[in-house]
PDB file of C-alpha atoms in Angstrom:
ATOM      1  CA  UNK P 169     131.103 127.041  58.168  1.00 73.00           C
ATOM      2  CA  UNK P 170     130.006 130.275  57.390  1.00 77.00           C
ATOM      3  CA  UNK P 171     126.687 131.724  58.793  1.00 82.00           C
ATOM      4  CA  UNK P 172     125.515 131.981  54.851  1.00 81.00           C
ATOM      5  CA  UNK P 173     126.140 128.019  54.435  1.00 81.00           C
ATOM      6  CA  UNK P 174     124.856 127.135  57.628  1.00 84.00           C
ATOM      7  CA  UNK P 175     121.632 128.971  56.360  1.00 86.00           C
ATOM      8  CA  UNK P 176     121.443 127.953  52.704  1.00 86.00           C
ATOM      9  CA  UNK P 177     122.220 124.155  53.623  1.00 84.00           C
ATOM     10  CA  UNK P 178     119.763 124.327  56.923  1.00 87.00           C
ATOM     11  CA  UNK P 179     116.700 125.595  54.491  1.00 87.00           C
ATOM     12  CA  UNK P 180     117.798 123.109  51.836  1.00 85.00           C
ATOM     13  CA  UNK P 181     117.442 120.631  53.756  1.00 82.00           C
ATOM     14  CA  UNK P 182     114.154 121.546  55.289  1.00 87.00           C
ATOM     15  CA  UNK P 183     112.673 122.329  52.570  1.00 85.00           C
ATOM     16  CA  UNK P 184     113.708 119.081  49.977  1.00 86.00           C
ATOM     17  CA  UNK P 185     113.548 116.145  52.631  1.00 85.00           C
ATOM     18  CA  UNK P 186     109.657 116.712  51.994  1.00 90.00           C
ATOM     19  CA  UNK P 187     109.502 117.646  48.172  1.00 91.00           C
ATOM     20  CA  UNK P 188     109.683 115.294  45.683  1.00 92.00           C
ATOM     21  CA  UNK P 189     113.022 117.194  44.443  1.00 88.00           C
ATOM     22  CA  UNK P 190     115.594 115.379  46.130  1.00 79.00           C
ATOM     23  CA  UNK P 191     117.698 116.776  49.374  1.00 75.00           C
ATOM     24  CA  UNK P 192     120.672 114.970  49.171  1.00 68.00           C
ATOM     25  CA  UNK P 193     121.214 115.766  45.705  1.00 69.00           C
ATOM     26  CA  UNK P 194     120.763 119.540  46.902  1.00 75.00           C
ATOM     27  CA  UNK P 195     123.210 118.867  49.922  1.00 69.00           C
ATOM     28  CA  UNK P 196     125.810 117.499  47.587  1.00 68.00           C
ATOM     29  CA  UNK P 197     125.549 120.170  44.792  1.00 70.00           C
ATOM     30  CA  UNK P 198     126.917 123.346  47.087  1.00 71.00           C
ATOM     31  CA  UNK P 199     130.536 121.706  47.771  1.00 67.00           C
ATOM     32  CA  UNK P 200     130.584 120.624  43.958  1.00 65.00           C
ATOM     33  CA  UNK P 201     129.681 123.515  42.198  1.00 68.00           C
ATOM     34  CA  UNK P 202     130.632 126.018  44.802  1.00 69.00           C
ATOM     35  CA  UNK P 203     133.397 124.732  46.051  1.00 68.00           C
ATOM     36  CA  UNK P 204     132.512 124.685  49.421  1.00 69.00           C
ATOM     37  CA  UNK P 205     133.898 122.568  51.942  1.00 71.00           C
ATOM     38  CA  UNK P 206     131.777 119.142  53.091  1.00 63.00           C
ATOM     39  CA  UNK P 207     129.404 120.324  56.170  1.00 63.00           C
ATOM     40  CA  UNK P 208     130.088 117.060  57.994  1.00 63.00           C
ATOM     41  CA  UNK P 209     128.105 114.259  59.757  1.00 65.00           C
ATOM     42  CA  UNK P 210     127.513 116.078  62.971  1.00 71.00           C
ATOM     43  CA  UNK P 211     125.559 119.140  60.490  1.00 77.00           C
ATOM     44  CA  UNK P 212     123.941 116.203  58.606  1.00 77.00           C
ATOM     45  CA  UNK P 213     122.762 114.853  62.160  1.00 79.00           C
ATOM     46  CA  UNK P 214     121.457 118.061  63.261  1.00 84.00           C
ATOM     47  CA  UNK P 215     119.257 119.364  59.828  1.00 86.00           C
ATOM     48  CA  UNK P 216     118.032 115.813  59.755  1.00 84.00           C
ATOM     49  CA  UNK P 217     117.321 116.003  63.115  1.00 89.00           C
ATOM     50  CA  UNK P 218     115.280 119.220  62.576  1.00 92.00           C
ATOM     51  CA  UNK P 219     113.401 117.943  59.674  1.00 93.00           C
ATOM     52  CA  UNK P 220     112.199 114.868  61.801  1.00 93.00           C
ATOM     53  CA  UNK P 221     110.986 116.623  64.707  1.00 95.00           C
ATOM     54  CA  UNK P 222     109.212 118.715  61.541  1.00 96.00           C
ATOM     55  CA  UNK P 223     107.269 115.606  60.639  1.00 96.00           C
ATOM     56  CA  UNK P 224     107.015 114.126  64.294  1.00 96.00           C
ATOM     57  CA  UNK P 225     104.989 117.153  65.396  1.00 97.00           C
ATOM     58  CA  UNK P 226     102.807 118.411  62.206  1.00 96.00           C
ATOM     59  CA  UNK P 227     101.728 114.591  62.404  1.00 96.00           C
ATOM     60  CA  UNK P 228     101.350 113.871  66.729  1.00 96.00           C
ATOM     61  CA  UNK P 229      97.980 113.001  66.601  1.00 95.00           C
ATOM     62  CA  UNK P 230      98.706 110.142  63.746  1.00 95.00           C
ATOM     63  CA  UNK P 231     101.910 109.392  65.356  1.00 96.00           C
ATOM     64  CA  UNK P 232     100.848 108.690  68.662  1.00 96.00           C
ATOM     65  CA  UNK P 233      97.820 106.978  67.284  1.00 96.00           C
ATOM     66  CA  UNK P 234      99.423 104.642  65.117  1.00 96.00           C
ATOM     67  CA  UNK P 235     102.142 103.584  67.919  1.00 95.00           C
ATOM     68  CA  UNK P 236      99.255 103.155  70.282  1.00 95.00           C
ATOM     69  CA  UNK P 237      97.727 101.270  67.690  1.00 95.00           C
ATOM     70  CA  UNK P 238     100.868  99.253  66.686  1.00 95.00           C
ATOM     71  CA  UNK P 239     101.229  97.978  70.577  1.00 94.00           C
ATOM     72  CA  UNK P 240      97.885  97.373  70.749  1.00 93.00           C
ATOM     73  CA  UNK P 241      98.728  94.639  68.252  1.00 92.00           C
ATOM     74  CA  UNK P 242     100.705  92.831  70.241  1.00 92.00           C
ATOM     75  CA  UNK P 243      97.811  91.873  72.310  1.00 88.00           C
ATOM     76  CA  UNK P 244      96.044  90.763  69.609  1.00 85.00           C
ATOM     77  CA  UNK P 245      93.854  93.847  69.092  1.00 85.00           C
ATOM     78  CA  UNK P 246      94.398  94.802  64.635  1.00 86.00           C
ATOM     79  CA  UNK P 247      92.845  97.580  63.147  1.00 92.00           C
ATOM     80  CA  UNK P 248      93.475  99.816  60.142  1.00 93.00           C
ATOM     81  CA  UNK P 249      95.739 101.817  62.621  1.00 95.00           C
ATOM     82  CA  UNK P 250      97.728  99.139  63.337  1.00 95.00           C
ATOM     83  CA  UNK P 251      98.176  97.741  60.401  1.00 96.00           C
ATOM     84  CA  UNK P 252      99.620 100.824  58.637  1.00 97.00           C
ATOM     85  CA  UNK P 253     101.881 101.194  61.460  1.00 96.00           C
ATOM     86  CA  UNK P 254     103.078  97.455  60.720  1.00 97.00           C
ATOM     87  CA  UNK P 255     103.199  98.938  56.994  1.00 97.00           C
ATOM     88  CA  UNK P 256     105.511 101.896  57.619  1.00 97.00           C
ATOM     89  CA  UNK P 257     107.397  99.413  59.930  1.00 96.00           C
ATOM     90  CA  UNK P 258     107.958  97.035  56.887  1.00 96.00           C
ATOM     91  CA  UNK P 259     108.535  99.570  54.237  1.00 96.00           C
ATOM     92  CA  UNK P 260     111.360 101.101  55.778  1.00 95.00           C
ATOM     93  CA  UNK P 261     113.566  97.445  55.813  1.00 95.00           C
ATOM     94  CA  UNK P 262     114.198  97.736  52.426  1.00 95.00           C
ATOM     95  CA  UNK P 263     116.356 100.823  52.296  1.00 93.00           C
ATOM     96  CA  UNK P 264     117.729 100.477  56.055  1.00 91.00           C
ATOM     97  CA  UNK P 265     118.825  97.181  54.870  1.00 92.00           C
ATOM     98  CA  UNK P 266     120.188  98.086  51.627  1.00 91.00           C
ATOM     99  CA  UNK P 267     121.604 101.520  53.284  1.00 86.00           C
ATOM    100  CA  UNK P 268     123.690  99.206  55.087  1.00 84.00           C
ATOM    101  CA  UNK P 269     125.129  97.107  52.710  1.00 89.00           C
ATOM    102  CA  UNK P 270     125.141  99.301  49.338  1.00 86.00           C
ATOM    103  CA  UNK P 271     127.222 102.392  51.911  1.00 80.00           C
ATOM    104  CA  UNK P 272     130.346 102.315  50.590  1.00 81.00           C
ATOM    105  CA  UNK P 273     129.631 101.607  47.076  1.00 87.00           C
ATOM    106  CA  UNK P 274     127.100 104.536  46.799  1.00 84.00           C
ATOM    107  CA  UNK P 275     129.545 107.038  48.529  1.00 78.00           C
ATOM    108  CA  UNK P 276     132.364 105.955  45.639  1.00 83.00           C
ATOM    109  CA  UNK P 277     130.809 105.963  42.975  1.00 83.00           C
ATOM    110  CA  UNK P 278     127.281 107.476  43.016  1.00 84.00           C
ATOM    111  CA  UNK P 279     127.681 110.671  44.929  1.00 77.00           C
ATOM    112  CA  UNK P 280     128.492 113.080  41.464  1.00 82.00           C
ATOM    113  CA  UNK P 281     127.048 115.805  39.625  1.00 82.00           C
ATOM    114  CA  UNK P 282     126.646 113.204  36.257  1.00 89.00           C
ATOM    115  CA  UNK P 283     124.359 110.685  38.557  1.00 90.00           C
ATOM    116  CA  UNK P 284     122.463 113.796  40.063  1.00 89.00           C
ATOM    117  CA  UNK P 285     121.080 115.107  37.009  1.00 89.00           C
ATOM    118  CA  UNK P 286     120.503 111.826  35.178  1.00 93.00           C
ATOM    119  CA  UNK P 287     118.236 110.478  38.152  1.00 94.00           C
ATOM    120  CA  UNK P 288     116.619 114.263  38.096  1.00 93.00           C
ATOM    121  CA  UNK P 289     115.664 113.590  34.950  1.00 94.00           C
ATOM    122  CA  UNK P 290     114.612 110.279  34.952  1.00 96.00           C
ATOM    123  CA  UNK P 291     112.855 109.930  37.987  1.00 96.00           C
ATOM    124  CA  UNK P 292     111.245 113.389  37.174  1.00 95.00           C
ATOM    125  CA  UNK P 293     109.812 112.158  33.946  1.00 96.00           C
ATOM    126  CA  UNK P 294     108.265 108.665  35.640  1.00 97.00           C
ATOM    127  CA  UNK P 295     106.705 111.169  38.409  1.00 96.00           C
ATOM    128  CA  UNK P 296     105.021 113.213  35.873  1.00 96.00           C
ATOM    129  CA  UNK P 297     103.798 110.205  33.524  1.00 96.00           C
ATOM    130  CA  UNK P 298     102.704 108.288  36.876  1.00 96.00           C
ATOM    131  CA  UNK P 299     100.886 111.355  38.290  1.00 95.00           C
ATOM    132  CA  UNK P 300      99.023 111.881  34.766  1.00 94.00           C
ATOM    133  CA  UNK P 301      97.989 108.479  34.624  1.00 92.00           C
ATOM    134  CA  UNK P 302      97.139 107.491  38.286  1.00 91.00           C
ATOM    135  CA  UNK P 303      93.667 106.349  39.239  1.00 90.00           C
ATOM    136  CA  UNK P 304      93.741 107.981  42.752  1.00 91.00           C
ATOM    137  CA  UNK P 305      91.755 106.487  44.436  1.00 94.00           C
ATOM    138  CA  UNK P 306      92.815 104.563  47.480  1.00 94.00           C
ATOM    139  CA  UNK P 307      93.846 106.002  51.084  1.00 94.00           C
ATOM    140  CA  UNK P 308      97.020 105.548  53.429  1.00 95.00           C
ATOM    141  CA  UNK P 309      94.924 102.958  55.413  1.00 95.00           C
ATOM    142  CA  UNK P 310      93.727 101.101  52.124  1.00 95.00           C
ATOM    143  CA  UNK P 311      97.457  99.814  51.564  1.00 96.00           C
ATOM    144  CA  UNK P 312      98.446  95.983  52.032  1.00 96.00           C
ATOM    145  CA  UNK P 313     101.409  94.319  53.346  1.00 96.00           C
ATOM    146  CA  UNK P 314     102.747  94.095  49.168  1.00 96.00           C
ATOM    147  CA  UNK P 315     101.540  97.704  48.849  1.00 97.00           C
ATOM    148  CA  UNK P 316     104.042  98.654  51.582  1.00 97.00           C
ATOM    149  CA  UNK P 317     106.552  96.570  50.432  1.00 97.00           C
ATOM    150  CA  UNK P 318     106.346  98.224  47.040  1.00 97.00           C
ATOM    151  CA  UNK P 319     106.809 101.434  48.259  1.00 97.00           C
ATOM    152  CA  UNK P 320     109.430 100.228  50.756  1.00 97.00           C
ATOM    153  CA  UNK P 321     111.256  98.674  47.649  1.00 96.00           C
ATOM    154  CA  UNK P 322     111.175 102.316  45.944  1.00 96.00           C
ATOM    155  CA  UNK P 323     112.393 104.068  49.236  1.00 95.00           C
ATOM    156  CA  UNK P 324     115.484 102.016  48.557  1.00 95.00           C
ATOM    157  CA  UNK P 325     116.526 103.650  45.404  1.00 94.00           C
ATOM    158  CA  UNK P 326     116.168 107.100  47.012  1.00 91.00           C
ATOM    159  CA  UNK P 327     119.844 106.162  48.497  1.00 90.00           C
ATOM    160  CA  UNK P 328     120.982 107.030  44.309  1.00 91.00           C
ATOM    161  CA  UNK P 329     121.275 110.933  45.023  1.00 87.00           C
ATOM    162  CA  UNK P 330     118.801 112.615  42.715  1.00 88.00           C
ATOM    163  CA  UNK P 331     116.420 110.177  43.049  1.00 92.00           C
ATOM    164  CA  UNK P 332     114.357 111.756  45.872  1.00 90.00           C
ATOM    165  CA  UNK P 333     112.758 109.704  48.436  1.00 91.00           C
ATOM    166  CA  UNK P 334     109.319 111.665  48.525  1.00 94.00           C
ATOM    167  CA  UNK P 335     109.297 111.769  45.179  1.00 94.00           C
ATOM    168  CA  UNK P 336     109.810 107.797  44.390  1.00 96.00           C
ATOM    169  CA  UNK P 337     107.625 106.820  47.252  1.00 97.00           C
ATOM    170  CA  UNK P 338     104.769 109.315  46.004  1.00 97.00           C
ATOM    171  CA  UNK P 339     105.473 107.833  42.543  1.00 97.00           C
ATOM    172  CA  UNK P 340     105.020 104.192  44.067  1.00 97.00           C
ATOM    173  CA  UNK P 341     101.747 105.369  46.014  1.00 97.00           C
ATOM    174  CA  UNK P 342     100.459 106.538  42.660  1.00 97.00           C
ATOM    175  CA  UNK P 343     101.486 103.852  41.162  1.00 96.00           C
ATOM    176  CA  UNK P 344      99.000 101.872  43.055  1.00 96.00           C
ATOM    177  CA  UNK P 345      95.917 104.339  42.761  1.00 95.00           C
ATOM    178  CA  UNK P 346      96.734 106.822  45.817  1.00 96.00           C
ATOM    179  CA  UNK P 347      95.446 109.744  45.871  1.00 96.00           C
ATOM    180  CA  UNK P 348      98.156 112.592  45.682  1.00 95.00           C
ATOM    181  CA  UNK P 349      97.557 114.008  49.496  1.00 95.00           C
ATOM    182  CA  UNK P 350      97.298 110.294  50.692  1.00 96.00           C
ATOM    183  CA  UNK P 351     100.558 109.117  49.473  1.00 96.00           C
ATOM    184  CA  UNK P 352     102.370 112.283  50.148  1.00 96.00           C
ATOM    185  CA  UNK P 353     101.069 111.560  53.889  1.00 96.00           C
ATOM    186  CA  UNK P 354     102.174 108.052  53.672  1.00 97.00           C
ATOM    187  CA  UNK P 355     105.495 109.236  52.332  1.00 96.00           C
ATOM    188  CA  UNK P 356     106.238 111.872  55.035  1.00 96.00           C
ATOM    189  CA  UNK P 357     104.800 109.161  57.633  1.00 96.00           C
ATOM    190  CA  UNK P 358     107.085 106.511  56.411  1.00 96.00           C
ATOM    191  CA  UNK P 359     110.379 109.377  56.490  1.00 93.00           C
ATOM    192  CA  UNK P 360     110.489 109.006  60.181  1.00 94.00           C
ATOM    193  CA  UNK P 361     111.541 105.298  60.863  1.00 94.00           C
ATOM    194  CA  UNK P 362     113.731 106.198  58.007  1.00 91.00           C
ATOM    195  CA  UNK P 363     115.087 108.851  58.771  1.00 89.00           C
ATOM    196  CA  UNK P 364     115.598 108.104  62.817  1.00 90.00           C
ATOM    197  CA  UNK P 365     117.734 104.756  61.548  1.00 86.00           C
ATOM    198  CA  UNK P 366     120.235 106.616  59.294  1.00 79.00           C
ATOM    199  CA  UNK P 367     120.545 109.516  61.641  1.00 76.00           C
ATOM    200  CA  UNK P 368     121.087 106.804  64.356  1.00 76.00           C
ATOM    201  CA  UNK P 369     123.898 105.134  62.122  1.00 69.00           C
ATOM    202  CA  UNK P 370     125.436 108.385  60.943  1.00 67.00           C
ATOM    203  CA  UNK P 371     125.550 109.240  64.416  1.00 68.00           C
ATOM    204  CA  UNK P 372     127.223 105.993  65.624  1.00 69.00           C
ATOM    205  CA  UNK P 373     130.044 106.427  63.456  1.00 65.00           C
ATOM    206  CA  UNK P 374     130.337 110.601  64.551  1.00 60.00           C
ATOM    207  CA  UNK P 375     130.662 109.159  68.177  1.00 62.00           C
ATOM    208  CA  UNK P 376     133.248 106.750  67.183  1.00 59.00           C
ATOM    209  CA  UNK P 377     135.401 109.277  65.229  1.00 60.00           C
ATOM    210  CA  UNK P 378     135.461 112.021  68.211  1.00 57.00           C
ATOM    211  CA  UNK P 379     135.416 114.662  66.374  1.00 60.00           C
ATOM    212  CA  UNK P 380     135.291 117.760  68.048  1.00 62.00           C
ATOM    213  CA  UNK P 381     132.098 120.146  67.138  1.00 66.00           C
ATOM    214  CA  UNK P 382     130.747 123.687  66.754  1.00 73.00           C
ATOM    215  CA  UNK P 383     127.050 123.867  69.102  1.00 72.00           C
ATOM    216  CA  UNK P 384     126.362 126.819  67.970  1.00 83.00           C
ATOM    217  CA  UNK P 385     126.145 125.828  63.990  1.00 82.00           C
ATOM    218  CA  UNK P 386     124.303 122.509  64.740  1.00 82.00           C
ATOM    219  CA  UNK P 387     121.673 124.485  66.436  1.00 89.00           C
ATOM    220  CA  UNK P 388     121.569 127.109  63.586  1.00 88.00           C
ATOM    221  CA  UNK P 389     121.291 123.878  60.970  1.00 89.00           C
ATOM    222  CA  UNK P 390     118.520 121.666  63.205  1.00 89.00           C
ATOM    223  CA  UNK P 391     116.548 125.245  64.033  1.00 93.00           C
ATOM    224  CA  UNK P 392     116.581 126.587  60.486  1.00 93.00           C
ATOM    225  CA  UNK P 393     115.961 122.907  58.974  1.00 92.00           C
ATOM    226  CA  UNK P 394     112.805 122.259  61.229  1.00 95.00           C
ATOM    227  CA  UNK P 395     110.583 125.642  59.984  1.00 95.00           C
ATOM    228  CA  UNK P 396     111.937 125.325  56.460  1.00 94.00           C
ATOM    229  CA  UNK P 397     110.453 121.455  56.916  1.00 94.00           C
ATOM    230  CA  UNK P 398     107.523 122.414  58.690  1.00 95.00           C
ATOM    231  CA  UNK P 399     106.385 124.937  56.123  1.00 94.00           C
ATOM    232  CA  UNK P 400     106.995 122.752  53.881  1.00 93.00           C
ATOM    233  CA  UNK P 401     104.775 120.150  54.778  1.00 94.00           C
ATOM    234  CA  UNK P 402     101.950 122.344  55.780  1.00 94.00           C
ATOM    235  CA  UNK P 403     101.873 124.148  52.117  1.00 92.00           C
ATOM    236  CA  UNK P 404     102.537 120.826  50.316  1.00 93.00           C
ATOM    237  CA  UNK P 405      99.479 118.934  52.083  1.00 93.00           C
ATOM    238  CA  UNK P 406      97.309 122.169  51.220  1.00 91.00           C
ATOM    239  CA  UNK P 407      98.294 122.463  47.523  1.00 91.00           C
ATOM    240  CA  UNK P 408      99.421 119.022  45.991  1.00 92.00           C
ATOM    241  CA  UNK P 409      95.669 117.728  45.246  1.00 87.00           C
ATOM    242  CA  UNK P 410      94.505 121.047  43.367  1.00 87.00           C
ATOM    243  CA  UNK P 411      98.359 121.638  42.027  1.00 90.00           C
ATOM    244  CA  UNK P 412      99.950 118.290  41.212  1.00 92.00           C
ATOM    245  CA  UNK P 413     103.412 117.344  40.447  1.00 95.00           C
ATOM    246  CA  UNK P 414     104.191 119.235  36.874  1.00 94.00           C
ATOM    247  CA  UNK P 415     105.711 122.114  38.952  1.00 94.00           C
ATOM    248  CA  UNK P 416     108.113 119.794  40.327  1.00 94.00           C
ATOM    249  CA  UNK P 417     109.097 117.768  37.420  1.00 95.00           C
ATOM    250  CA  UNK P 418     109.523 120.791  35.529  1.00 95.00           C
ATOM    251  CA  UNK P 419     111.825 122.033  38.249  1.00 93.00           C
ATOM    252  CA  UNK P 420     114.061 118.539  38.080  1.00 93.00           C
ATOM    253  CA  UNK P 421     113.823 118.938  34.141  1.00 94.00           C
ATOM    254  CA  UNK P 422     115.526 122.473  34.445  1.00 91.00           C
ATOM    255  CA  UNK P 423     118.106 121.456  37.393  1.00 89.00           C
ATOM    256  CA  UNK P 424     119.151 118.077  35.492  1.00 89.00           C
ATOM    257  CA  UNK P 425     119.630 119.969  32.103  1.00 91.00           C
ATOM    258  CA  UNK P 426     121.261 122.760  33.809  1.00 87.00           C
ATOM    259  CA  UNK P 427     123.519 120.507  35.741  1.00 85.00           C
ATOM    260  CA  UNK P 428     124.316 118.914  32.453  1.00 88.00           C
ATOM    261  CA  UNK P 429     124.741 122.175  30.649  1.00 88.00           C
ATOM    262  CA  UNK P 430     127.337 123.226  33.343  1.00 82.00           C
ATOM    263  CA  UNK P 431     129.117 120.144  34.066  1.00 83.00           C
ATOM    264  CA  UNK P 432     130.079 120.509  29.917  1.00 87.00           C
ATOM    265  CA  UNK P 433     130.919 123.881  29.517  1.00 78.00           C
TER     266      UNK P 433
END
């Protein structure tokens, strides 16, 4: 890859993974209306890899707290800590386990430029009508085990590219009265058993192929993807309760009818 596509794919993924604006439909996009060539699983490993370490760090203190909370549990010691940890645990079953057996089918027939912009569109539009309605009201630590499941449900459909994971899990936390900053913290909270899973797998079957690799542009990709991320987060968490999520529907709005407009020209 170039040193232009290692940048332009590095800060896409940074900076979508945590906006409710879809990153694999960004990741896909470049090779179909560019016509660049497919970056590859070991560049997919390392941006994804950049983008957790993103979320691992701006979120230590909860991290550590809910895993010392979470074995804690095992003794028989429960507390709102530990129960969310259980609840991010639980959420993230759904799409591992539907990752796994849905695969194949999604990479046939789901990965194109027609299924990108209509789940742009359509999953923009339910964000927007969920966030104007929402009661928001309830915290990350207010959830129940069919809250998380809920939300672990709509992680699952985030494997449809254009979907968005933060953006269907925020939808699903609004759903149920969260406020905006709480379930954009229980979204990027519940991206990390998520996201350490599928990089595991992807990585697995990397190993098992052999394929030889460039260093160099998988530490361009993870280094570049974990500031884009990290900014990201940090100006989301600041802005989303004052600024909601119009500016980001209207931005899937535009993409899906521009995708549309250019995929029939």
């Amino acid at each position: 890859m170039s040193i232009l596509e290692i940048f332009i794919l590095a800060l896409i993924q940074g900076f979508t993974e945590f906006l409710p604006i879809s990153s694999s439909a960004h990741l896909i996009l470049p090779s179909q209306i560019l016509g660049w060539k497919d970056q590859g699983l070991a560049f997919d490993i390392a941006v994804h890899l950049g983008t957790l370490l993103a979320v691992v760090i701006y979120f230590r203190k909860e991290v550590f707290s809910l895993l010392g909370a979470w074995g804690g549990s095992f003794a028989g010691t429960h507390n709102s800590e530990s129960r969310l940890a259980w609840w991010i645990l639980i959420g993230s079953m759904p799409a591992a386990l539907f990752g796994y057996l849905a695969k194949d089918f999604i990479e046939l027939y789901l990965r194109s430029a027609w299924v990108i912009a209509g789940t742009t569109i359509v999953f923009g539009l339910l964000l927007w009508w969920v966030d104007v309605k929402a009661k928001q009201v309830k915290g990350e630590y207010e959830l129940t085990l069919s809250n998380a499941l809920f939300i672990g449900f709509a992680q699952a459909l985030a494997l449809i590219p254009g979907t968005s994971r933060s953006g269907i899990t925020m939808t699903a936390g609004l759903m149920l009265g969260m406020t905006r900053e709480s379930a954009a913290r229980y979204s990027f909270l519940l991206s990390i058993p998520i996201i350490i899973m599928s990089g595991g797998y992807t990585a697995l079957g990397f190993l098992d192929d052999g394929v030889v690799v460039n260093w160099s542009e998988l530490g361009y990709g993870a280094i570049l993807s974990f500031v884009s991320a990290y900014v990201c987060i940090t100006f989301f968490l600041k802005v989303i309760s004052k600024m909601g999520m119009l500016p980001f529907v209207i931005y899937r709005l535009l993409l899906g009818a521009g995708l549309i407009a250019f995929l029939t020209l």
